[in-house]
CSV table of C-alpha atoms and ligand atoms in Angstrom, one decimal:
chain,number,residue,atom,x,y,z
A,1,MET,CA,139.6,137.7,56.6
A,2,PHE,CA,141.0,134.8,58.5
A,3,LEU,CA,140.3,134.7,62.2
A,4,GLY,CA,141.8,132.5,64.9
A,5,CYS,CA,143.5,132.6,68.3
A,6,HIS,CA,146.7,131.6,70.1
A,7,LEU,CA,146.8,127.9,70.8
A,8,SER,CA,149.1,125.7,72.9
A,9,SER,CA,151.4,123.6,70.8
A,10,THR,CA,152.0,120.8,73.3
A,11,LYS,CA,149.8,118.3,71.4
A,12,GLY,CA,151.5,118.8,68.1
A,13,PHE,CA,150.8,120.5,64.8
A,14,LEU,CA,147.9,118.6,63.3
A,15,ALA,CA,146.2,118.7,66.8
A,16,MET,CA,146.4,122.5,66.7
A,17,GLY,CA,144.8,122.6,63.2
A,18,ARG,CA,142.0,120.4,64.4
A,19,GLN,CA,141.5,122.4,67.5
A,20,ALA,CA,141.4,125.7,65.6
A,21,LEU,CA,138.7,124.3,63.3
A,22,GLU,CA,136.6,123.2,66.3
A,23,LEU,CA,136.8,126.7,67.7
A,24,GLY,CA,135.5,128.2,64.4
A,25,ALA,CA,139.0,129.5,63.4
A,26,ASP,CA,140.7,129.4,60.0
A,27,THR,CA,144.1,130.4,61.2
A,28,PHE,CA,145.9,130.2,64.6
A,29,GLN,CA,149.1,131.2,66.4
A,30,PHE,CA,151.5,129.1,68.4
A,31,PHE,CA,154.8,129.5,70.3
A,32,THR,CA,157.7,127.9,68.5
A,33,ARG,CA,159.0,126.8,71.9
A,34,ASN,CA,158.4,127.4,75.6
A,35,PRO,CA,157.6,131.2,75.6
A,36,ARG,CA,159.6,131.7,78.9
A,37,GLY,CA,162.3,129.2,78.2
A,38,GLY,CA,164.2,128.2,75.2
A,39,SER,CA,164.5,124.6,74.2
A,40,ALA,CA,162.4,123.4,71.3
A,41,LYS,CA,160.9,120.0,71.1
A,42,ALA,CA,162.1,117.7,68.4
A,43,LEU,CA,159.9,118.2,65.4
A,44,ASP,CA,158.0,115.4,63.7
A,45,PRO,CA,158.0,116.2,60.0
A,46,ARG,CA,155.0,113.9,59.3
A,47,ASP,CA,153.0,115.8,61.9
A,48,LEU,CA,154.0,119.1,60.2
A,49,ALA,CA,153.1,117.8,56.7
A,50,ALA,CA,149.8,116.5,58.0
A,51,LEU,CA,149.0,120.1,59.3
A,52,VAL,CA,150.0,121.6,55.9
A,53,ALA,CA,147.6,119.2,54.1
A,54,PHE,CA,144.8,119.8,56.7
A,55,MET,CA,145.1,123.6,56.4
A,56,ALA,CA,145.0,123.4,52.6
A,57,GLU,CA,141.9,121.1,52.7
A,58,LYS,CA,140.1,123.4,55.2
A,59,GLY,CA,141.0,126.7,53.5
A,60,PHE,CA,143.1,128.0,56.3
A,61,GLY,CA,144.9,131.3,56.0
A,62,PRO,CA,148.6,131.8,56.9
A,63,VAL,CA,149.5,130.7,60.5
A,64,VAL,CA,151.6,132.8,62.9
A,65,ALA,CA,154.5,131.3,64.7
A,66,HIS,CA,155.5,133.4,67.7
A,67,ALA,CA,159.1,133.6,68.9
A,68,PRO,CA,159.6,133.1,72.7
A,69,TYR,CA,159.4,136.2,75.0
A,70,THR,CA,162.9,135.4,76.3
A,71,LEU,CA,164.4,136.2,72.9
A,72,ASN,CA,165.8,139.8,73.0
A,73,PRO,CA,167.7,140.6,69.8
A,74,CYS,CA,168.9,144.0,71.2
A,75,ALA,CA,170.1,142.8,74.6
A,76,LYS,CA,173.3,144.1,76.1
A,77,GLU,CA,174.9,140.8,77.2
A,78,LYS,CA,176.6,138.6,74.7
A,79,LYS,CA,175.0,135.4,75.9
A,80,THR,CA,171.5,136.9,75.5
A,81,LEU,CA,172.4,138.0,71.9
A,82,ASP,CA,173.9,134.5,71.2
A,83,PHE,CA,170.7,132.9,72.4
A,84,ALA,CA,168.6,135.2,70.2
A,85,ARG,CA,170.7,134.4,67.2
A,86,LEU,CA,170.5,130.6,67.8
A,87,VAL,CA,166.7,130.6,68.4
A,88,LEU,CA,166.0,132.7,65.4
A,89,SER,CA,168.0,130.6,63.0
A,90,GLU,CA,166.7,127.4,64.4
A,91,ASP,CA,163.1,128.6,64.3
A,92,LEU,CA,163.3,129.8,60.7
A,93,GLU,CA,164.8,126.5,59.6
A,94,ARG,CA,162.0,124.6,61.3
A,95,LEU,CA,159.4,126.8,59.7
A,96,ARG,CA,160.6,125.7,56.2
A,97,GLY,CA,158.2,122.8,56.7
A,98,LEU,CA,155.3,125.2,57.0
A,99,PRO,CA,155.1,127.1,53.7
A,100,GLY,CA,153.9,130.7,54.0
A,101,ALA,CA,154.3,130.8,57.7
A,102,LEU,CA,154.6,134.1,59.4
A,103,TYR,CA,157.3,134.3,62.2
A,104,ASN,CA,156.3,137.0,64.7
A,105,LEU,CA,159.1,138.6,66.7
A,106,HIS,CA,159.1,141.3,69.4
A,107,PRO,CA,161.8,143.7,68.2
A,108,GLY,CA,163.3,143.7,71.7
A,109,SER,CA,164.2,145.9,74.7
A,110,HIS,CA,167.3,148.0,74.5
A,111,VAL,CA,167.9,147.8,78.3
A,112,GLY,CA,169.3,151.3,78.6
A,113,GLN,CA,171.5,151.3,75.5
A,114,GLY,CA,169.1,153.7,73.8
A,115,ALA,CA,166.5,153.1,71.0
A,116,GLN,CA,169.0,153.9,68.2
A,117,ALA,CA,171.5,151.2,69.5
A,118,GLY,CA,168.6,148.8,70.0
A,119,LEU,CA,167.2,149.3,66.4
A,120,GLU,CA,170.7,148.6,65.0
A,121,LEU,CA,171.3,145.5,67.2
A,122,THR,CA,168.0,144.0,66.2
A,123,ALA,CA,168.6,144.7,62.5
A,124,ASP,CA,172.1,143.2,62.8
A,125,ILE,CA,170.8,139.9,64.1
A,126,VAL,CA,168.0,139.7,61.6
A,127,ASN,CA,170.5,140.3,58.8
A,128,GLU,CA,172.7,137.5,60.2
A,129,VAL,CA,170.0,134.9,60.4
A,130,LEU,CA,167.9,135.7,57.4
A,131,SER,CA,168.9,133.8,54.2
A,132,PRO,CA,167.7,134.1,50.7
A,133,GLY,CA,166.1,130.6,50.9
A,134,GLU,CA,163.9,131.5,53.8
A,135,THR,CA,160.2,130.6,53.2
A,136,ALA,CA,158.8,132.3,56.3
A,137,THR,CA,158.1,136.0,56.5
A,138,VAL,CA,159.6,137.6,59.6
A,139,LEU,CA,157.1,140.0,61.3
A,140,LEU,CA,158.1,142.7,63.7
A,141,GLU,CA,155.3,143.2,66.2
A,142,THR,CA,154.1,146.7,67.1
A,143,MET,CA,154.9,147.2,70.8
A,144,ALA,CA,153.2,149.1,73.6
A,145,GLY,CA,156.5,150.8,74.6
A,146,LYS,CA,156.7,149.6,78.2
A,147,GLY,CA,160.1,149.7,79.8
A,148,THR,CA,162.8,150.0,77.1
A,149,GLU,CA,160.9,148.2,74.3
A,150,ILE,CA,161.7,149.2,70.8
A,151,GLY,CA,159.2,149.1,68.0
A,152,ARG,CA,156.9,151.4,70.0
A,153,SER,CA,156.1,153.4,66.9
A,154,PHE,CA,155.6,152.7,63.2
A,155,GLY,CA,158.6,154.9,62.6
A,156,GLU,CA,160.9,152.8,64.8
A,157,LEU,CA,159.7,149.6,63.0
A,158,ALA,CA,160.4,151.3,59.6
A,159,ARG,CA,163.9,152.2,60.8
A,160,ILE,CA,164.6,148.6,61.6
A,161,ILE,CA,163.2,147.2,58.4
A,162,GLY,CA,165.1,149.9,56.5
A,163,LYS,CA,168.4,148.4,57.7
A,164,ILE,CA,167.5,144.8,56.6
A,165,ARG,CA,169.1,143.6,53.4
A,166,LEU,CA,166.5,140.9,52.6
A,167,ASP,CA,163.7,143.3,53.4
A,168,SER,CA,161.2,141.5,51.0
A,169,LYS,CA,161.1,138.8,53.7
A,170,MET,CA,160.0,141.4,56.4
A,171,GLY,CA,156.6,142.4,57.5
A,172,VAL,CA,154.7,143.8,60.5
A,173,CYS,CA,152.2,142.4,62.9
A,174,LEU,CA,149.9,145.0,64.3
A,175,ASP,CA,148.7,144.3,67.9
A,176,THR,CA,145.6,146.4,68.6
A,177,CYS,CA,146.3,146.5,72.4
A,178,HIS,CA,149.9,147.5,71.9
A,179,VAL,CA,149.3,150.3,69.4
A,180,PHE,CA,146.5,151.7,71.5
A,181,ASP,CA,148.7,151.6,74.6
A,182,GLY,CA,151.4,153.1,72.4
A,183,GLY,CA,149.3,156.1,71.6
A,184,TYR,CA,147.6,155.3,68.3
A,185,ASP,CA,143.9,155.9,68.7
A,186,ILE,CA,142.4,152.9,66.8
A,187,LYS,CA,139.2,153.4,68.8
A,188,ASN,CA,138.3,156.8,67.5
A,189,ASP,CA,140.5,157.2,64.5
A,190,LEU,CA,141.2,153.9,62.8
A,191,GLU,CA,141.5,155.5,59.4
A,192,GLY,CA,144.0,158.0,60.6
A,193,VAL,CA,146.1,155.2,62.2
A,194,LEU,CA,146.0,153.1,59.0
A,195,ALA,CA,147.0,156.2,57.0
A,196,LYS,CA,149.9,156.8,59.3
A,197,PHE,CA,151.0,153.1,59.0
A,198,ASP,CA,150.7,153.4,55.3
A,199,GLN,CA,152.8,156.5,55.3
A,200,GLU,CA,155.6,155.2,57.5
A,201,LEU,CA,155.7,151.5,56.6
A,202,GLY,CA,153.5,151.0,53.6
A,203,LEU,CA,150.3,149.0,54.2
A,204,SER,CA,151.6,146.1,52.2
A,205,ARG,CA,154.0,145.4,55.1
A,206,LEU,CA,151.1,144.5,57.3
A,207,LYS,CA,150.9,140.7,57.3
A,208,ALA,CA,149.0,139.9,60.5
A,209,VAL,CA,146.9,141.5,63.3
A,210,HIS,CA,146.7,140.6,66.9
A,211,VAL,CA,143.2,141.4,68.1
A,212,ASN,CA,143.2,142.3,71.8
A,213,ASP,CA,141.3,144.7,73.9
A,214,SER,CA,143.3,146.7,76.4
A,215,LEU,CA,142.9,147.0,80.1
A,216,ASN,CA,144.6,150.4,80.0
A,217,SER,CA,144.0,153.7,78.3
A,218,LEU,CA,145.4,155.3,75.1
A,219,ASP,CA,149.1,156.1,75.4
A,220,SER,CA,149.4,154.2,78.7
A,221,HIS,CA,152.4,152.1,77.5
A,222,LYS,CA,151.2,149.2,79.7
A,223,ASP,CA,150.4,146.2,77.5
A,224,ARG,CA,147.7,144.3,79.5
A,225,HIS,CA,145.4,142.5,77.2
A,226,ALA,CA,141.6,142.3,77.9
A,227,LYS,CA,138.8,140.2,76.5
A,228,ILE,CA,137.1,141.6,73.4
A,229,GLY,CA,134.6,144.2,74.6
A,230,GLN,CA,135.9,144.3,78.2
A,231,GLY,CA,138.6,146.8,77.8
A,232,GLN,CA,139.2,150.4,76.7
A,233,ILE,CA,139.1,149.8,73.0
A,234,GLY,CA,135.7,148.0,72.9
A,235,LEU,CA,133.9,145.5,70.6
A,236,GLU,CA,132.8,148.0,68.0
A,237,ALA,CA,136.3,149.4,67.3
A,238,LEU,CA,137.8,146.0,67.2
A,239,ALA,CA,135.2,144.7,64.8
A,240,ARG,CA,136.0,147.7,62.6
A,241,VAL,CA,139.6,146.5,62.5
A,242,VAL,CA,138.8,142.9,61.8
A,243,TRP,CA,136.3,143.8,59.0
A,244,HIS,CA,138.2,146.7,57.5
A,245,PRO,CA,138.2,146.3,53.7
A,246,ARG,CA,141.8,147.3,53.4
A,247,LEU,CA,142.8,144.5,55.7
A,248,ALA,CA,140.8,141.8,54.1
A,249,GLY,CA,142.8,138.6,53.6
A,250,LEU,CA,145.0,139.0,56.7
A,251,PRO,CA,145.1,136.6,59.6
A,252,PHE,CA,143.6,138.1,62.7
A,253,ILE,CA,144.7,136.4,65.9
A,254,LEU,CA,143.1,136.7,69.4
A,255,GLU,CA,145.6,136.8,72.3
A,256,THR,CA,142.9,137.7,74.9
A,257,PRO,CA,143.0,136.1,78.4
A,258,ASN,CA,140.8,133.1,77.5
A,259,GLU,CA,140.6,129.4,77.6
A,260,PRO,CA,139.6,127.7,74.3
A,261,GLU,CA,135.9,128.0,74.9
A,262,GLY,CA,136.3,131.7,75.5
A,263,TYR,CA,138.2,132.0,72.2
A,264,ALA,CA,135.4,130.1,70.4
A,265,GLN,CA,132.9,132.7,71.7
A,266,GLU,CA,135.0,135.7,70.7
A,267,ILE,CA,135.6,134.2,67.2
A,268,ALA,CA,131.8,133.8,66.8
A,269,LEU,CA,131.2,137.3,68.2
A,270,LEU,CA,133.6,139.0,65.8
A,271,ARG,CA,132.3,137.0,62.8
A,272,ARG,CA,128.7,138.0,63.7
A,273,GLN,CA,129.6,141.7,63.5
A,274,GLY,CA,130.1,141.5,59.8
A,275,PRO,CA,131.5,144.3,57.6
A,276,GLN,CA,131.2,147.6,59.5
A,277,SER,CA,129.6,150.7,57.8
B,1,FE,FE1,153.6,139.2,70.9
B,2,FE,FE1,150.6,140.5,70.4
B,3,ZN,ZN1,150.9,142.1,74.6
C-alpha cells in the first residue's frame, strides 16, 4: 500500500517528492496544469529526472497526474473538444519523462447529449490521443454522477474502456467519495462493491484509489469531499479500503479538504489503523 495526498505543483517536481516524504507519504498526486485553466508551465527535464531518481531511492509507488477539471472529452462544442484533445496529447507526452505515471481523467459531462453519446465521444478522443508508445496509464475516475457526468457507474466505465483500441493502457481510479455518492455502499458492503467492480471491469483495471470521506449520503450524487472520519463514510470504512488485501500495492491518494499539515495527520491516522480484520 502506498499512501499520499494531492500536492500543489507550483514549486516543481522534486519539491513535490520532498514534500510528500515530509508528510509521511510514499506517493502523491498533482495537477498537470492549472485545474481551472489550461496552460501548462514549461517543463524542466532535469527537475523531472531528479524526481524520478528521488522516488526510486525512497521507494515511492506510482504517482498520479490529474488532468484539469476544465477538460471535458464529451463536450458539445467543437472548441471544448479541441481543447480536450490538445491537453490530453500534451499531458501524455510530458508524462513520458515520468515512467509508470498514472494519468487520471474525469470521463466528462455529456451536457444533455445523453450518456451513450458521451461515452462514445470520450472513447473517440482517447482513441485519437493514445499511441502505442505511451508510457502512462490513463485512468478513468469513478464519478458521483452529479449533473450530466458520465462514468457514474462501473458499467459506464466498462463501456468506455470497451471502445478503446489500446485498452491495455487504460485503468480506473476509484474515488471513495464519488462511488459512495454514486450509490455503491463501501461503508457497509465493501466486499460487495469490490465484487461488482471485478464483475463489470475486472479488479486488475483498478490502478489507484482516491481516499475521501463524503459530506453527503449514499446515492446523493453530490461529490463534496470531507476529511477522513468527518463524513458519512467514516474512518473505519475508509481504513478497510486502504488496508484491503486485494488492493495492496495500489497508490491511495487523499483529496480531503486539508492543508499539508492536515494531510500529514490523515496519512499517519490511516497508517496507524493497520490491516483490518
Ligand atoms: Fe478527480
Ligand atoms: Fe477524486
Ligand atoms: Zn470529487
